[in-house]
XYZ file of C-alpha atoms in Angstrom:
318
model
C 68.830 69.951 115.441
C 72.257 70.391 113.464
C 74.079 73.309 114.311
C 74.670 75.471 111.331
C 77.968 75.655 110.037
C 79.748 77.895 107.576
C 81.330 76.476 104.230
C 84.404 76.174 104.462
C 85.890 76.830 101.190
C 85.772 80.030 99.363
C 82.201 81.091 97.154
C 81.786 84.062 94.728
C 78.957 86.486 95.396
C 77.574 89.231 93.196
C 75.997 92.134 95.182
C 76.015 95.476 95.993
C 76.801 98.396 98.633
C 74.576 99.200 101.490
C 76.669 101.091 103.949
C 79.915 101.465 104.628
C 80.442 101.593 108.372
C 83.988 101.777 108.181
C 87.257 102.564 106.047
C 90.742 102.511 107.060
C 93.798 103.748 104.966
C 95.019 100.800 104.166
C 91.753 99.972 102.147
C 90.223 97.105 105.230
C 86.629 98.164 105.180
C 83.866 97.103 106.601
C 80.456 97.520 105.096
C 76.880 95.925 105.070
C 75.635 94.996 101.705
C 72.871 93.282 99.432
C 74.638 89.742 98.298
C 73.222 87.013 95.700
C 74.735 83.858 94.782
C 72.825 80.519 93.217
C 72.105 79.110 96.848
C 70.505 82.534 97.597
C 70.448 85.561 99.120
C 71.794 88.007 101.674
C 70.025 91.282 101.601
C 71.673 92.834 104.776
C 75.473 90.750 105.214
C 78.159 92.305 106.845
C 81.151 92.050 104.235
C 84.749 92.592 105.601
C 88.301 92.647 103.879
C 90.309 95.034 101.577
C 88.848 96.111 98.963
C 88.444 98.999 96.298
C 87.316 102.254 97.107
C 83.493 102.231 97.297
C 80.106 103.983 98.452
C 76.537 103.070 99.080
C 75.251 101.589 95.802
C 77.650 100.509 93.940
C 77.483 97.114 92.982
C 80.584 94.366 92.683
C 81.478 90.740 92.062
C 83.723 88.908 95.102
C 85.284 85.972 96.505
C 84.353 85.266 99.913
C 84.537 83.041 102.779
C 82.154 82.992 105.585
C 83.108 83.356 109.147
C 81.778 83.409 112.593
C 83.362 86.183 114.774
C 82.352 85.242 118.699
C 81.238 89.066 118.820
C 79.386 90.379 115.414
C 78.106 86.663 114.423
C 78.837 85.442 110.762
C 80.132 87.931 108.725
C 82.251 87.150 105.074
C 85.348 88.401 104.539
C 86.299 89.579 101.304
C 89.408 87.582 99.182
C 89.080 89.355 95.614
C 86.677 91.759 95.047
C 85.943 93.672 91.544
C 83.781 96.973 91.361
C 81.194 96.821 88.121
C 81.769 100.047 85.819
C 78.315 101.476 86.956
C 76.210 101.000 89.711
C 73.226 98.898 88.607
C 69.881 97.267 90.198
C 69.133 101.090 91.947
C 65.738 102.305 93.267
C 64.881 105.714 92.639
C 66.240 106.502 95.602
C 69.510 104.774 95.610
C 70.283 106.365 92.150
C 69.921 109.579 93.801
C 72.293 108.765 97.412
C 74.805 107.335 94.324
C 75.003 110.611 92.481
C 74.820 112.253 95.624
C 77.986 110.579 97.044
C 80.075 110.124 94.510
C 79.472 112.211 91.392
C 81.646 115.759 91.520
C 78.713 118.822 91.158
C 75.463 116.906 92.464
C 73.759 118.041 95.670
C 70.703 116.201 97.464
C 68.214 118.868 95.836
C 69.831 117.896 91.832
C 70.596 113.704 92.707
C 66.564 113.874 93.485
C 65.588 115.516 90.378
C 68.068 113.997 88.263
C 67.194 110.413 89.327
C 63.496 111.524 89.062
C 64.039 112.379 85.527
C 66.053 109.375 84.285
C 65.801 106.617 86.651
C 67.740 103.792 86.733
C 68.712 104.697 83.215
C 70.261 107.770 85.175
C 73.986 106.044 84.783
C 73.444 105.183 81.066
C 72.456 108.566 80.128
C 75.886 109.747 81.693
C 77.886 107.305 80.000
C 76.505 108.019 76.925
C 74.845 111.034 75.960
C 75.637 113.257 79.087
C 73.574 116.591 77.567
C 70.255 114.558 78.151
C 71.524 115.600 81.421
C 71.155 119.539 80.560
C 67.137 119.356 80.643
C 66.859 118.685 84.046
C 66.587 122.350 85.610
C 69.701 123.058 87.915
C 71.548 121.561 85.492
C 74.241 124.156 83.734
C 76.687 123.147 81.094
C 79.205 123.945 84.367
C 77.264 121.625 86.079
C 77.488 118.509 83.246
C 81.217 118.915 82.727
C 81.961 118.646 86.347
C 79.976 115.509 86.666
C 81.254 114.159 83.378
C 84.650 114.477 84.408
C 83.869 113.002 88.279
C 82.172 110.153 86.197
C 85.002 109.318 83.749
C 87.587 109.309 86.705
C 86.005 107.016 88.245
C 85.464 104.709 85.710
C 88.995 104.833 84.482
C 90.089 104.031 88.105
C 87.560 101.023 88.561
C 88.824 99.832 84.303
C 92.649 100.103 85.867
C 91.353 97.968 89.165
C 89.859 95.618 86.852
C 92.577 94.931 84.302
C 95.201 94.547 87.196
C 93.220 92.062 89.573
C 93.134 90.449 85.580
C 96.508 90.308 85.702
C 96.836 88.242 88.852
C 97.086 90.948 91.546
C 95.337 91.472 95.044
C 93.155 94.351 95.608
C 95.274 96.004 97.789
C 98.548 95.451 95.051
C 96.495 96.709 92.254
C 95.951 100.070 94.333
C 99.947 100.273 94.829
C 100.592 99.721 91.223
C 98.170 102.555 90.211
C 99.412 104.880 92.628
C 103.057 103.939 91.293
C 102.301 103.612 87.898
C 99.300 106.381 87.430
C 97.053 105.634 84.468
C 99.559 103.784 82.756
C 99.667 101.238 85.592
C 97.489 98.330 83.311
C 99.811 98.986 80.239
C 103.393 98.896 81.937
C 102.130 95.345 83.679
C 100.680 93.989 80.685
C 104.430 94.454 78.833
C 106.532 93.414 82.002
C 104.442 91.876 85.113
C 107.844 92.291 87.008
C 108.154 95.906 86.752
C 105.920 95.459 89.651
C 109.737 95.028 91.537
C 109.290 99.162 91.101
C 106.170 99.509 93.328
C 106.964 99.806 96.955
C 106.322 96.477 99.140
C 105.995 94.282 96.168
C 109.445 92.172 95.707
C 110.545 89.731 93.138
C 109.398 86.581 94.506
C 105.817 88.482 94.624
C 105.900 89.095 90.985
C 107.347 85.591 90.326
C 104.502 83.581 91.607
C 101.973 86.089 89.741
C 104.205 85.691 86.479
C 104.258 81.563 87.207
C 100.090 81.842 87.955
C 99.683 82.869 84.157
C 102.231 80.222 82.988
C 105.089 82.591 82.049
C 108.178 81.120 80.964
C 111.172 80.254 83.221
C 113.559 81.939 80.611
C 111.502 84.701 79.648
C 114.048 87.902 79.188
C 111.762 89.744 81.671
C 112.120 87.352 84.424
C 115.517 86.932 84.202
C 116.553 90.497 84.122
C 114.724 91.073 86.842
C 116.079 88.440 89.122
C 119.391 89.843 88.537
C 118.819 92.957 90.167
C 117.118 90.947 92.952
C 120.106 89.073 93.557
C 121.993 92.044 94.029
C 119.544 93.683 96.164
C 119.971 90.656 98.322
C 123.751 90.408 98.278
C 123.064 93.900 99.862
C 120.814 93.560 102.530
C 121.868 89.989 103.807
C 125.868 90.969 103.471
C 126.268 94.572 103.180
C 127.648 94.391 99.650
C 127.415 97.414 96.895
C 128.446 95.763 94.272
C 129.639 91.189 93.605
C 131.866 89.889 90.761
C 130.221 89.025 88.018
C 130.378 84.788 88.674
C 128.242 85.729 91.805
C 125.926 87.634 90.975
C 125.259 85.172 87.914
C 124.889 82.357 90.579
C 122.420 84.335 92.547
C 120.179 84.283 89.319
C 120.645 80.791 89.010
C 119.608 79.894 92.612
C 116.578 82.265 92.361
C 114.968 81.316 88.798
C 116.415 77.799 88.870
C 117.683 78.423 84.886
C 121.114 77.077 83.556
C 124.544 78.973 84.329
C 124.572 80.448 80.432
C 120.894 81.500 80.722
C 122.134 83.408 84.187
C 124.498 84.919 82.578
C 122.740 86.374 79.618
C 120.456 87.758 82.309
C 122.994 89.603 84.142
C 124.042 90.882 80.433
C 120.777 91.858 79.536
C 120.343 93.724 83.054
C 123.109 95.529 82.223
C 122.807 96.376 78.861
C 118.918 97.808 79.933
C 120.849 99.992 82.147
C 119.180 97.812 85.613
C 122.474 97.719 86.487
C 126.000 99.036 86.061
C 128.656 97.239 84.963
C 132.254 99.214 86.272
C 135.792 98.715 87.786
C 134.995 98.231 91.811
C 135.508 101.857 93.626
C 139.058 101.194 94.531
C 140.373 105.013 94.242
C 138.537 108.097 95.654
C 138.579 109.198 91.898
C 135.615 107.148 91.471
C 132.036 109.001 91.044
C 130.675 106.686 93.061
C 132.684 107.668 96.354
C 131.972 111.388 96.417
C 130.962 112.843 99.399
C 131.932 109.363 101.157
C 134.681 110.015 104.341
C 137.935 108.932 104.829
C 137.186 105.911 106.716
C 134.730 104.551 104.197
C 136.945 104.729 101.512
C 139.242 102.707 102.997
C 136.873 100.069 103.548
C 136.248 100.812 100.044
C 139.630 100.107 99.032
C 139.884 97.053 101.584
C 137.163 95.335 100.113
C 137.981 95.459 96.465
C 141.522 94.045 97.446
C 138.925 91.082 98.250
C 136.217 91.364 95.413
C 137.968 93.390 92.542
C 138.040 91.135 89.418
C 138.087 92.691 85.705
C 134.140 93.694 85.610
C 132.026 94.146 88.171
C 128.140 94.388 88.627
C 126.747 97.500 90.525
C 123.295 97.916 92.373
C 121.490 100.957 90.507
């Protein structure tokens, strides 16, 4: 007999929520759930990985690769994952731990009599024409509004998700961008992928490879400007510097997006000119904005180092 053994490559999965056993802040999560692909079916797996916020029922799509852990046996571990807009496939029952769980005004005693009224239809009727809702008895129009706006919210979350992981991005950098970003997270992306430089832990060479994934051009005005501020950024965390001479700061763009010396340029222009960076005399006198509140000492290495740097224009970190 052949020992079994786990593909090794990647496989997507369809399926939905069991349990979730376990959710930590960073979104890893670990969860037992129904999953279905064309070589079968796993109505119990144990599913690992980051992924979206989610509850029992809901259903997703997800890339996956199976595992053996020498403790908890094969488990898959989640690579993408994308929740559906609405839970589907439900019992009775599950359409009523659903509403239960996750829609804003619903208690055990309603979820039962709701899902006993509509069914798996329950999620349909909510969508689209919530005051069907209104003839099951408990429910008041107080009631319906609070679990049409707990409903929208979360489908406007799960559409944001969904358009972002479209765009190229991980689970886990789709949440950052939509805390960053709020609700216009999916439209400031779609216009400039590398305004994704804003969001906290996500750099320019991050955005880059995302930007080359979808076949973006080298010379696009949106990469360029923002690998000007990167160099910059750079120059001052590898060397301490505030602020490089123009010819520098052109040649950091160059060595980063690997486009000509008058394309760098124009980016460094264009940086400026979108106010990504400032383009000023180097803070060689006190009188500069830029050194108040700064001590004695520093503004003499102030002074010090523009004796090194100053040229006629310089480019400033924002």
């Amino acid at each position: 007999m052949t020992a079994f053994s786990p593909p090794a490559e990647a496989f997507r999965v369809t399926g939905g929520v069991n349990r979730v056993r376990y959710r930590a802040d960073s979104g890893f999560t670990v969860m037992t759930a129904r999953i279905v692909n064309d070589e079968g079916e796993d109505p119990d797996a144990t599913v690992i990985g980051v992924m979206p916020p989610l509850d029992a029922g809901d259903t997703f799509s997800a890339d996956v690769l199976m595992e053996e852990h020498r403790e908890y046996g094969y488990q898959y571990r989640v690579l993408n994952m994308v929740l559906e807009a609405a839970p589907a496939d439900l019992t009775e029952a599950g359409v009523a731990a659903y509403l239960e769980a996750r829609v804003g005004g619903v208690g055990k005693v309603l979820a039962k009599r709701i899902a006993g009224m509509f069914g798996p239809s329950t999620f349909d009727v909510l969508e689209n024409d919530p005051d069907r809702l209104l003839q099951v008895p408990g429910v008041t129009a107080s009631t319906l509004h609070k679990m049409v706006s707990s409903w929208s919210q979360q489908g406007l979350e799960r559409r944001l998700l969904a358009g972002l992981q479209g765009l190229g991005l991980s689970i886990s950098q789709a949440q950052r961008a939509v805390k960053h970003f709020g609700e216009a997270a999916l439209e400031r992306l779609s216009a400039d992928l590398f305004a994704l430089t804003e969001v906290e832990g996500i750099g320019f060479l991050t955005a880059d490879k995302l930007w080359a994934a979808q076949g973006g051009a080298q010379d696009d005005p949106r990469r360029l400007t923002a690998a000007a501020v990167y160099a910059l950024q750079q120059a001052a965390q590898q060397g301490g510097h505030s602020f490089l001479p123009r010819g520098r700061a052109e040649r950091g763009v160059a060595h980063y997006t690997r486009v000509s010396a008058a394309q760098a340029k124009l980016a460094v222009e264009t940086a400026v000119e979108l106010g990504r960076l400032s383009d000023d005399e180097a803070p060689c006198s006190p009188r500069n904005g830029l050194l108040e509140g700064w001590t004695q000492k520093n503004a003499a290495r102030a002074a010090s180092t523009c004796r090194t740097f100053c040229g006629p224009r310089r480019s400033w970190l924002p």
